[in-house]
PDB file of C-alpha atoms in Angstrom:
ATOM      1  CA  UNK A   1      15.730  -4.921  -1.050  1.00 86.00           C
ATOM      2  CA  UNK A   2      19.241  -6.560  -1.415  1.00 91.00           C
ATOM      3  CA  UNK A   3      19.451  -7.097  -5.266  1.00 94.00           C
ATOM      4  CA  UNK A   4      22.507  -9.299  -4.989  1.00 93.00           C
ATOM      5  CA  UNK A   5      20.477 -11.784  -2.779  1.00 95.00           C
ATOM      6  CA  UNK A   6      17.727 -12.322  -5.397  1.00 96.00           C
ATOM      7  CA  UNK A   7      17.600 -15.947  -6.604  1.00 95.00           C
ATOM      8  CA  UNK A   8      18.851 -16.371 -10.084  1.00 91.00           C
ATOM      9  CA  UNK A   9      15.798 -18.361 -11.144  1.00 95.00           C
ATOM     10  CA  UNK A  10      13.286 -15.583 -10.043  1.00 96.00           C
ATOM     11  CA  UNK A  11      11.274 -14.036 -12.876  1.00 95.00           C
ATOM     12  CA  UNK A  12       9.046 -11.653 -10.766  1.00 96.00           C
ATOM     13  CA  UNK A  13       9.992  -9.148  -7.935  1.00 96.00           C
ATOM     14  CA  UNK A  14       7.616  -7.374  -5.990  1.00 95.00           C
ATOM     15  CA  UNK A  15       8.839  -4.139  -4.338  1.00 93.00           C
ATOM     16  CA  UNK A  16       7.646  -0.915  -2.701  1.00 90.00           C
ATOM     17  CA  UNK A  17      10.580   1.466  -3.700  1.00 89.00           C
ATOM     18  CA  UNK A  18       8.867   4.662  -2.406  1.00 84.00           C
ATOM     19  CA  UNK A  19       8.053   3.539   1.185  1.00 81.00           C
ATOM     20  CA  UNK A  20       9.141   0.102   2.393  1.00 81.00           C
ATOM     21  CA  UNK A  21       6.901  -1.626   5.168  1.00 79.00           C
ATOM     22  CA  UNK A  22       7.324  -1.461   7.945  1.00 80.00           C
ATOM     23  CA  UNK A  23      10.513   0.670   8.336  1.00 83.00           C
ATOM     24  CA  UNK A  24       9.474   3.257   5.786  1.00 79.00           C
ATOM     25  CA  UNK A  25      12.574   3.669   4.069  1.00 81.00           C
ATOM     26  CA  UNK A  26      12.762   4.587   0.443  1.00 83.00           C
ATOM     27  CA  UNK A  27      14.871   2.623  -2.045  1.00 87.00           C
ATOM     28  CA  UNK A  28      18.069   4.431  -3.039  1.00 87.00           C
ATOM     29  CA  UNK A  29      18.645   5.301  -6.666  1.00 89.00           C
ATOM     30  CA  UNK A  30      21.694   3.058  -6.670  1.00 92.00           C
ATOM     31  CA  UNK A  31      19.478   0.014  -5.676  1.00 93.00           C
ATOM     32  CA  UNK A  32      16.670   1.010  -8.091  1.00 93.00           C
ATOM     33  CA  UNK A  33      19.246   0.907 -10.970  1.00 94.00           C
ATOM     34  CA  UNK A  34      20.743  -2.218  -9.780  1.00 95.00           C
ATOM     35  CA  UNK A  35      17.173  -3.928  -9.747  1.00 96.00           C
ATOM     36  CA  UNK A  36      16.354  -2.712 -13.194  1.00 96.00           C
ATOM     37  CA  UNK A  37      19.772  -4.031 -14.405  1.00 96.00           C
ATOM     38  CA  UNK A  38      19.034  -7.375 -12.686  1.00 96.00           C
ATOM     39  CA  UNK A  39      15.605  -7.660 -14.343  1.00 96.00           C
ATOM     40  CA  UNK A  40      16.986  -7.003 -17.725  1.00 95.00           C
ATOM     41  CA  UNK A  41      19.821  -9.557 -17.241  1.00 95.00           C
ATOM     42  CA  UNK A  42      17.387 -12.207 -15.978  1.00 96.00           C
ATOM     43  CA  UNK A  43      14.441 -11.499 -18.369  1.00 94.00           C
ATOM     44  CA  UNK A  44      12.335 -10.711 -15.120  1.00 95.00           C
ATOM     45  CA  UNK A  45       9.522  -8.404 -14.437  1.00 95.00           C
ATOM     46  CA  UNK A  46       9.366  -5.990 -11.422  1.00 96.00           C
ATOM     47  CA  UNK A  47       6.050  -5.250  -9.870  1.00 96.00           C
ATOM     48  CA  UNK A  48       6.282  -1.712  -8.360  1.00 95.00           C
ATOM     49  CA  UNK A  49       3.692  -1.014  -5.776  1.00 92.00           C
ATOM     50  CA  UNK A  50       3.744   2.710  -5.201  1.00 83.00           C
ATOM     51  CA  UNK A  51       2.865   2.212  -1.587  1.00 77.00           C
ATOM     52  CA  UNK A  52       1.975   5.488   0.287  1.00 74.00           C
ATOM     53  CA  UNK A  53       3.972   7.706  -2.136  1.00 75.00           C
ATOM     54  CA  UNK A  54       1.345  10.350  -2.282  1.00 79.00           C
ATOM     55  CA  UNK A  55       1.852  11.318   1.428  1.00 82.00           C
ATOM     56  CA  UNK A  56       5.372  12.763   1.755  1.00 78.00           C
ATOM     57  CA  UNK A  57       5.857  15.189   4.424  1.00 76.00           C
ATOM     58  CA  UNK A  58       9.355  16.656   4.077  1.00 70.00           C
ATOM     59  CA  UNK A  59      11.218  15.373   0.990  1.00 63.00           C
ATOM     60  CA  UNK A  60       9.951  16.014  -2.537  1.00 66.00           C
ATOM     61  CA  UNK A  61       8.062  13.216  -4.110  1.00 62.00           C
ATOM     62  CA  UNK A  62      10.369  10.394  -5.452  1.00 70.00           C
ATOM     63  CA  UNK A  63      10.284   9.476  -9.039  1.00 78.00           C
ATOM     64  CA  UNK A  64       8.807   6.064  -9.512  1.00 86.00           C
ATOM     65  CA  UNK A  65      10.950   3.135 -10.541  1.00 91.00           C
ATOM     66  CA  UNK A  66       8.795   2.801 -13.605  1.00 91.00           C
ATOM     67  CA  UNK A  67       9.873   6.366 -14.756  1.00 90.00           C
ATOM     68  CA  UNK A  68      13.446   5.341 -15.122  1.00 92.00           C
ATOM     69  CA  UNK A  69      12.719   1.952 -16.631  1.00 93.00           C
ATOM     70  CA  UNK A  70      14.138   1.835 -20.164  1.00 91.00           C
ATOM     71  CA  UNK A  71      13.592  -1.801 -20.749  1.00 92.00           C
ATOM     72  CA  UNK A  72       9.958  -2.327 -20.243  1.00 93.00           C
ATOM     73  CA  UNK A  73      10.528  -4.419 -17.163  1.00 94.00           C
ATOM     74  CA  UNK A  74       8.244  -2.483 -14.548  1.00 96.00           C
ATOM     75  CA  UNK A  75       4.657  -3.062 -13.986  1.00 96.00           C
ATOM     76  CA  UNK A  76       3.567  -0.047 -11.808  1.00 95.00           C
ATOM     77  CA  UNK A  77       0.479  -0.629  -9.623  1.00 94.00           C
ATOM     78  CA  UNK A  78      -1.430   1.420  -7.156  1.00 90.00           C
ATOM     79  CA  UNK A  79      -4.870   2.008  -5.684  1.00 89.00           C
ATOM     80  CA  UNK A  80      -7.144   4.724  -4.236  1.00 90.00           C
ATOM     81  CA  UNK A  81      -7.675   2.851  -0.944  1.00 87.00           C
ATOM     82  CA  UNK A  82      -5.567   5.335   1.024  1.00 86.00           C
ATOM     83  CA  UNK A  83      -6.023   8.502  -0.946  1.00 88.00           C
ATOM     84  CA  UNK A  84      -9.836   8.013  -1.159  1.00 89.00           C
ATOM     85  CA  UNK A  85     -11.524   5.124   0.636  1.00 87.00           C
ATOM     86  CA  UNK A  86     -10.850   1.430   0.887  1.00 85.00           C
ATOM     87  CA  UNK A  87     -14.553   0.636   0.093  1.00 88.00           C
ATOM     88  CA  UNK A  88     -13.919   2.291  -3.408  1.00 86.00           C
ATOM     89  CA  UNK A  89     -12.082  -0.897  -4.441  1.00 87.00           C
ATOM     90  CA  UNK A  90     -10.305   0.756  -7.472  1.00 90.00           C
ATOM     91  CA  UNK A  91      -6.776   0.457  -8.513  1.00 89.00           C
ATOM     92  CA  UNK A  92      -4.676   0.833 -11.577  1.00 91.00           C
ATOM     93  CA  UNK A  93      -1.827  -0.741 -13.608  1.00 93.00           C
ATOM     94  CA  UNK A  94       0.655   0.880 -15.895  1.00 94.00           C
ATOM     95  CA  UNK A  95       2.233  -1.920 -17.825  1.00 94.00           C
ATOM     96  CA  UNK A  96       4.793  -2.344 -20.714  1.00 92.00           C
ATOM     97  CA  UNK A  97       3.139  -2.757 -24.093  1.00 92.00           C
ATOM     98  CA  UNK A  98       4.453  -6.311 -24.346  1.00 90.00           C
ATOM     99  CA  UNK A  99       2.364  -7.256 -21.218  1.00 92.00           C
ATOM    100  CA  UNK A 100      -0.873  -5.418 -21.884  1.00 93.00           C
ATOM    101  CA  UNK A 101      -2.681  -7.960 -23.884  1.00 94.00           C
ATOM    102  CA  UNK A 102      -1.844 -10.595 -21.319  1.00 93.00           C
ATOM    103  CA  UNK A 103      -3.086  -8.432 -18.458  1.00 92.00           C
ATOM    104  CA  UNK A 104      -6.384  -7.670 -20.308  1.00 91.00           C
ATOM    105  CA  UNK A 105      -6.971 -11.272 -20.714  1.00 93.00           C
ATOM    106  CA  UNK A 106      -6.275 -12.005 -16.983  1.00 92.00           C
ATOM    107  CA  UNK A 107      -8.465  -9.172 -15.973  1.00 90.00           C
ATOM    108  CA  UNK A 108     -11.358 -10.595 -18.120  1.00 90.00           C
ATOM    109  CA  UNK A 109     -10.972 -13.949 -16.719  1.00 92.00           C
ATOM    110  CA  UNK A 110     -10.775 -12.750 -13.160  1.00 90.00           C
ATOM    111  CA  UNK A 111     -13.953 -10.547 -13.022  1.00 85.00           C
ATOM    112  CA  UNK A 112     -14.848  -9.455 -16.666  1.00 81.00           C
ATOM    113  CA  UNK A 113     -14.758  -5.712 -15.632  1.00 79.00           C
ATOM    114  CA  UNK A 114     -14.963  -3.275 -12.514  1.00 82.00           C
ATOM    115  CA  UNK A 115     -17.526  -0.946 -11.391  1.00 87.00           C
ATOM    116  CA  UNK A 116     -18.061   1.242 -14.493  1.00 90.00           C
ATOM    117  CA  UNK A 117     -19.959   3.838 -12.531  1.00 93.00           C
ATOM    118  CA  UNK A 118     -17.309   4.335  -9.803  1.00 92.00           C
ATOM    119  CA  UNK A 119     -14.568   4.376 -12.448  1.00 93.00           C
ATOM    120  CA  UNK A 120     -16.435   7.149 -14.468  1.00 95.00           C
ATOM    121  CA  UNK A 121     -16.903   9.071 -11.243  1.00 94.00           C
ATOM    122  CA  UNK A 122     -13.275   8.797 -10.327  1.00 94.00           C
ATOM    123  CA  UNK A 123     -12.176   9.734 -13.819  1.00 94.00           C
ATOM    124  CA  UNK A 124     -14.159  13.028 -13.564  1.00 96.00           C
ATOM    125  CA  UNK A 125     -12.607  13.632 -10.122  1.00 94.00           C
ATOM    126  CA  UNK A 126      -9.176  13.243 -11.627  1.00 94.00           C
ATOM    127  CA  UNK A 127      -9.929  15.362 -14.762  1.00 95.00           C
ATOM    128  CA  UNK A 128     -11.128  18.268 -12.577  1.00 95.00           C
ATOM    129  CA  UNK A 129      -8.088  18.238 -10.462  1.00 93.00           C
ATOM    130  CA  UNK A 130     -10.042  17.468  -7.340  1.00 95.00           C
ATOM    131  CA  UNK A 131      -8.024  14.498  -6.354  1.00 92.00           C
ATOM    132  CA  UNK A 132      -4.786  16.407  -6.411  1.00 91.00           C
ATOM    133  CA  UNK A 133      -6.402  19.047  -4.270  1.00 93.00           C
ATOM    134  CA  UNK A 134      -7.670  16.363  -1.841  1.00 93.00           C
ATOM    135  CA  UNK A 135      -4.248  14.709  -1.647  1.00 90.00           C
ATOM    136  CA  UNK A 136      -2.664  18.048  -0.746  1.00 90.00           C
ATOM    137  CA  UNK A 137      -5.219  18.581   2.009  1.00 92.00           C
ATOM    138  CA  UNK A 138      -4.929  15.162   3.444  1.00 90.00           C
ATOM    139  CA  UNK A 139      -1.202  15.299   3.311  1.00 89.00           C
ATOM    140  CA  UNK A 140      -1.240  18.422   5.583  1.00 90.00           C
ATOM    141  CA  UNK A 141      -3.427  16.620   8.099  1.00 91.00           C
ATOM    142  CA  UNK A 142      -1.308  13.510   8.093  1.00 89.00           C
ATOM    143  CA  UNK A 143       1.816  15.529   8.502  1.00 89.00           C
ATOM    144  CA  UNK A 144       0.425  17.157  11.531  1.00 91.00           C
ATOM    145  CA  UNK A 145      -0.472  13.748  12.944  1.00 90.00           C
ATOM    146  CA  UNK A 146       2.908  12.419  12.117  1.00 89.00           C
ATOM    147  CA  UNK A 147       4.647  15.226  13.900  1.00 90.00           C
ATOM    148  CA  UNK A 148       2.409  14.675  16.890  1.00 92.00           C
ATOM    149  CA  UNK A 149       3.009  11.082  17.161  1.00 90.00           C
ATOM    150  CA  UNK A 150       6.802  11.545  16.779  1.00 91.00           C
ATOM    151  CA  UNK A 151       6.896  14.314  19.444  1.00 93.00           C
ATOM    152  CA  UNK A 152       4.794  12.346  21.830  1.00 94.00           C
ATOM    153  CA  UNK A 153       6.875   9.193  21.451  1.00 92.00           C
ATOM    154  CA  UNK A 154      10.142  11.094  22.029  1.00 93.00           C
ATOM    155  CA  UNK A 155       8.736  13.014  25.083  1.00 93.00           C
ATOM    156  CA  UNK A 156       6.915  10.223  26.913  1.00 93.00           C
ATOM    157  CA  UNK A 157       8.513   6.967  25.810  1.00 90.00           C
ATOM    158  CA  UNK A 158      12.277   7.349  26.137  1.00 88.00           C
ATOM    159  CA  UNK A 159      12.879   3.621  25.782  1.00 86.00           C
ATOM    160  CA  UNK A 160      11.563   3.879  22.224  1.00 90.00           C
ATOM    161  CA  UNK A 161      13.562   5.212  19.286  1.00 91.00           C
ATOM    162  CA  UNK A 162      11.558   6.499  16.178  1.00 90.00           C
ATOM    163  CA  UNK A 163      12.797   5.102  12.859  1.00 88.00           C
ATOM    164  CA  UNK A 164      13.085   8.180  10.562  1.00 84.00           C
ATOM    165  CA  UNK A 165      10.486   8.285   7.844  1.00 79.00           C
ATOM    166  CA  UNK A 166       9.062  11.135   5.765  1.00 75.00           C
ATOM    167  CA  UNK A 167       6.069   9.533   4.278  1.00 76.00           C
ATOM    168  CA  UNK A 168       3.241   7.094   4.736  1.00 77.00           C
ATOM    169  CA  UNK A 169       0.454   6.412   7.231  1.00 82.00           C
ATOM    170  CA  UNK A 170       2.435   4.495   9.868  1.00 83.00           C
ATOM    171  CA  UNK A 171       5.433   5.078  12.130  1.00 84.00           C
ATOM    172  CA  UNK A 172       7.928   2.442  13.235  1.00 87.00           C
ATOM    173  CA  UNK A 173       9.837   2.472  16.508  1.00 89.00           C
ATOM    174  CA  UNK A 174      12.615   0.423  17.909  1.00 88.00           C
ATOM    175  CA  UNK A 175      12.784  -0.642  21.511  1.00 85.00           C
ATOM    176  CA  UNK A 176      15.575  -2.139  23.551  1.00 80.00           C
ATOM    177  CA  UNK A 177      13.223  -3.206  26.341  1.00 80.00           C
ATOM    178  CA  UNK A 178      13.912  -6.614  27.727  1.00 82.00           C
ATOM    179  CA  UNK A 179      10.348  -8.068  27.185  1.00 80.00           C
ATOM    180  CA  UNK A 180      10.975 -11.224  28.923  1.00 86.00           C
ATOM    181  CA  UNK A 181      12.081  -9.423  32.050  1.00 85.00           C
ATOM    182  CA  UNK A 182       8.939  -7.289  31.973  1.00 83.00           C
ATOM    183  CA  UNK A 183       6.791 -10.353  31.757  1.00 87.00           C
ATOM    184  CA  UNK A 184       8.643 -11.972  34.580  1.00 89.00           C
ATOM    185  CA  UNK A 185       8.279  -8.945  36.875  1.00 87.00           C
ATOM    186  CA  UNK A 186       4.504  -8.905  36.019  1.00 87.00           C
ATOM    187  CA  UNK A 187       4.110 -12.427  36.867  1.00 90.00           C
ATOM    188  CA  UNK A 188       6.084 -11.891  40.140  1.00 90.00           C
ATOM    189  CA  UNK A 189       3.549  -9.306  41.401  1.00 89.00           C
ATOM    190  CA  UNK A 190       0.547 -11.469  40.352  1.00 80.00           C
ATOM    191  CA  UNK A 191      -0.020 -10.218  36.870  1.00 55.00           C
ATOM    192  CA  UNK A 192      -2.009 -12.402  34.377  1.00 57.00           C
ATOM    193  CA  UNK A 193       0.956 -12.820  32.024  1.00 48.00           C
ATOM    194  CA  UNK A 194       1.372 -16.467  30.971  1.00 50.00           C
ATOM    195  CA  UNK A 195       3.535 -16.088  27.943  1.00 48.00           C
ATOM    196  CA  UNK A 196       7.000 -14.467  27.265  1.00 45.00           C
ATOM    197  CA  UNK A 197       9.035 -13.335  24.262  1.00 47.00           C
ATOM    198  CA  UNK A 198      12.691 -13.581  23.493  1.00 46.00           C
ATOM    199  CA  UNK A 199      14.630 -10.703  25.040  1.00 46.00           C
ATOM    200  CA  UNK A 200      16.526  -8.239  22.738  1.00 50.00           C
ATOM    201  CA  UNK A 201      15.506  -5.434  20.389  1.00 50.00           C
ATOM    202  CA  UNK A 202      11.863  -5.492  19.189  1.00 52.00           C
ATOM    203  CA  UNK A 203       9.995  -3.373  16.603  1.00 54.00           C
ATOM    204  CA  UNK A 204       6.490  -2.038  16.702  1.00 52.00           C
ATOM    205  CA  UNK A 205       4.389  -0.044  14.248  1.00 52.00           C
ATOM    206  CA  UNK A 206       1.773   2.594  15.098  1.00 53.00           C
ATOM    207  CA  UNK A 207      -0.737   3.754  12.573  1.00 51.00           C
ATOM    208  CA  UNK A 208      -2.082   7.289  12.449  1.00 50.00           C
TER     209      UNK A 208
END
């Protein structure tokens, strides 16, 4: 996120500081500080989606942007879709005191309330420390998959360059393959290709 490029009339910024999609890079402390200063100066709110932050494979977990917010500008949101299961359909919001009444009203207008039984079960799961245990186990499994995917790409696909990433459930690679050239060669030997793309560097993302 280039803070200097934000429009002056913006009043809400959505960001994923812990793990940007698709490249997977975390936001530096300098940019985090600059974003908070910008929000304060422009009377704006930052919605921090703590995307994939639970699954870090090498570095220590990053402090959320919300933890260094001193002006009450950050609304911290997350879900249990990746740590538990997408079908659970439960998320959470940590909001400044000044916004809580408005958020409660918005929630009531949207759907009255969530699944109380699932919320109670998840609360018990959290209180007993079982979620933390589950995340530690899952992180080890995903770290092994991450390492296998990286080593396979580096060994078998020399035309791809892995974009370094120490977290999350996807891996991004860069390619200098001339896609248009590949399409033309396929067409020349009777391949079914009927479309082409601009040549030059391309990016692709693989999910584990």
